[in-house]
Amino acid sequence: MMKLSSSLLLGLSLVSIGSAQAVGSAQAVHPGKLAVQDELPVGKAASEHPLPPGWDKLPAGEFGEKIIRGYRYFVDSQSLSPRFVGNGLNCINCHMDAGKKENAAPLWAAYMSYPAFRKKNNKINDYQERLQGCFMYSMNGTPPALGDPALVDLSAYAYWLAQGTLTGESFDPSAMVIPSDADLLKGGKRDDFPFMLSYLDAGGSKEPALPDRGYPKLDEPKQAPDIARGKAVYEQECSVCHGANGEGQQVNDRYVFPPLWGPHTYNWGAGMQRVNTAAYFIKRNMPLGQPGKLTDQQAWDVAMYLDTRERPQDPRNHGDLEKTREQYHGGNSYYGTEVERRTLGVESYPNHPNKPR
Ligand code: HEC
Ligand code: HEC
């Protein structure tokens, strides 16, 4: 195991509360016409990204406390284990910089994109239902029930990031509309959203753009993604942190480098097990501290390698692997297919193994 310096550890996951951050300059917005972008043109200047608010913009009082609790759940999701979390991950492991980083599925863009229809469950999902999905699959756990205080707090954190980001420099948290819990849980993409209505009243009319949502797509690879090439990339660029067998690294029983496959990571229902989604994430965010180091082809190859390793079962599999594959897994998932003479999904690890009975 590699020796870790304490300053490296501190830098990794602990985003200190109280550090004031620069605040962006997005314009006031018009509610009905949110232009949410799915894709980001490559090579955009950093200064063009909307900047989320810093802690100096935290509202006082009860709502501020909800935001802080939501932030804590997000960076230290292990505090929701064993009730809701069944693996060693934290939300921040995939939504970098506490959900603030553009191109790493930022929460400010996410919050303004729900309610939305999702093919995954074939219905319109409000924001709290989208959160439930990440608990079920990315966290290999059991989602909090609709309306649970944990979902309220996580929504409050995202709402605040969204409102501050869209407002820009003039964001005044003391004037922020405080929605009811029921309103908060729905998400911001609707004409009756209180925050948006207050904008209209204030004369806001400029159409907002929410670029940098999700993980920006890569072009299809020139050569089909290849496990052997991916393994070589993994050994060269990733194993120093994530371990020779994707097992991650722990200090005092906590992961400082998250596991990528095996029993303690995201399950076969998660977004990250799709090779395309993993390639997009990896290209922009890994190796940690050196985003963009890999060529597109290397990102596809290493994504192929890690997403053809075993991990916890798809919780929608009730005994019929083939049917689960057919119903839920498209061409970018290798679940239920034969790879290296084993069928993926046959020897998967259990769902929510630490669930209180
Ligand atoms: C310097 C250490 C380091 C290197 C090298 C590194 N990672 Fe990571 N990786 C991390 C850390 C730390 C996180 C969690 C980020 C956070 O919490 O802010 C992470 C997160 C991830 C995640 C999402 C979380 C999860 O468990 O799935 C994936 C996928 C990933 N890395 C893949 C890779 C790949 C592929 C490579 C090699 C190309 C790589 N990493 C290289 C440190 C590293
Ligand atoms: C293993 C990686 C991983 C972890 C851990 C994770 N997520 Fe996600 N999350 C994803 C992926 C992948 C997506 C889909 C992004 C896309 O399709 O571009 C996503 C999407 C989302 C979205 C919707 C984003 C959008 O723009 O529509 C929200 C909100 C979200 N996650 C919240 C959470 C929360 C809260 C947690 C912790 C309880 C969490 N996630 C943990 C990988 C992860």
Coordinates of C-alpha atoms and ligand atoms in Angstrom, one line a residue, residues 73-74 77 80 85 87 89-95 105-107 109-111 113-114 118 127 130-131 134-135 138-139 154 213-215 265-266 270-272 274 277 280, ligand 2:
Y73 CA -24.4 14.0 3.7
F74 CA -23.0 14.7 0.3
S77 CA -22.4 9.9 2.9
L80 CA -25.9 7.6 6.3
V85 CA -25.7 3.4 2.3
N87 CA -20.9 0.5 0.1
L89 CA -18.6 5.5 -1.4
N90 CA -19.6 9.1 -0.8
C91 CA -21.6 11.2 -3.3
I92 CA -18.6 13.5 -3.7
N93 CA -16.5 10.6 -5.2
C94 CA -18.3 11.0 -8.5
H95 CA -19.8 14.5 -8.2
A105 CA -22.5 16.1 -12.8
P106 CA -22.8 19.3 -10.8
L107 CA -25.8 19.7 -8.4
A109 CA -27.4 22.1 -13.0
A110 CA -29.0 18.9 -11.8
Y111 CA -31.4 20.7 -9.5
S113 CA -33.2 19.9 -14.5
Y114 CA -36.0 18.1 -12.5
R118 CA -36.4 9.2 -17.0
Y127 CA -35.5 15.8 -7.6
R130 CA -33.6 11.2 -8.7
L131 CA -31.7 11.3 -5.4
C134 CA -28.3 7.3 -6.6
F135 CA -28.8 5.7 -3.1
S138 CA -24.4 4.2 -6.9
M139 CA -24.5 3.8 -3.1
L154 CA -29.7 17.1 0.2
R213 CA -24.5 19.4 -16.7
G214 CA -23.6 15.8 -16.3
Y215 CA -20.4 14.4 -17.8
T265 CA -18.6 0.0 -4.8
Y266 CA -21.4 1.0 -7.1
A270 CA -25.5 2.4 -11.5
G271 CA -24.8 4.9 -14.2
M272 CA -21.1 4.5 -13.8
R274 CA -22.1 1.9 -18.4
T277 CA -20.6 7.2 -18.8
Y280 CA -16.9 10.5 -20.0
Ligands
HEC2 C1 -20.3 5.9 -8.4 C2 -20.5 7.2 -8.8 C3 -21.7 8.0 -8.1 C4 -22.0 8.2 -6.8 C5 -21.2 7.6 -5.6 C6 -23.1 9.0 -6.7 N1 -23.5 9.4 -8.0 FE1 -25.1 10.6 -8.5 N2 -24.8 10.2 -10.4 C7 -23.8 9.4 -11.0 C8 -23.9 9.3 -12.4 C9 -23.1 8.5 -13.3 C10 -25.0 10.1 -12.7 C11 -25.6 10.4 -14.1 C12 -24.9 11.5 -14.8 C13 -25.1 11.6 -16.3 O1 -25.9 10.8 -16.8 O2 -24.5 12.4 -16.9 C14 -25.5 10.7 -11.5 C15 -26.6 11.6 -11.4 C16 -27.0 12.2 -10.2 C17 -28.0 13.3 -10.2 C18 -28.7 13.9 -11.4 C19 -27.7 14.7 -12.2 C20 -28.4 15.3 -13.4 O3 -27.8 16.3 -13.9 O4 -29.4 14.9 -13.8 C21 -28.1 13.6 -8.9 C22 -29.0 14.7 -8.3 C23 -27.2 12.8 -8.1 N3 -26.5 11.9 -9.0 C24 -27.0 12.8 -6.7 C25 -26.2 11.9 -6.0 C26 -26.2 11.9 -4.6 C27 -27.0 12.7 -3.6 C28 -25.3 10.9 -4.2 C29 -25.0 10.4 -2.9 C30 -26.1 9.9 -2.0 C31 -24.7 10.4 -5.5 N4 -25.3 11.0 -6.5 C32 -23.7 9.4 -5.6 C33 -22.8 8.8 -10.3 C34 -22.7 8.8 -8.9

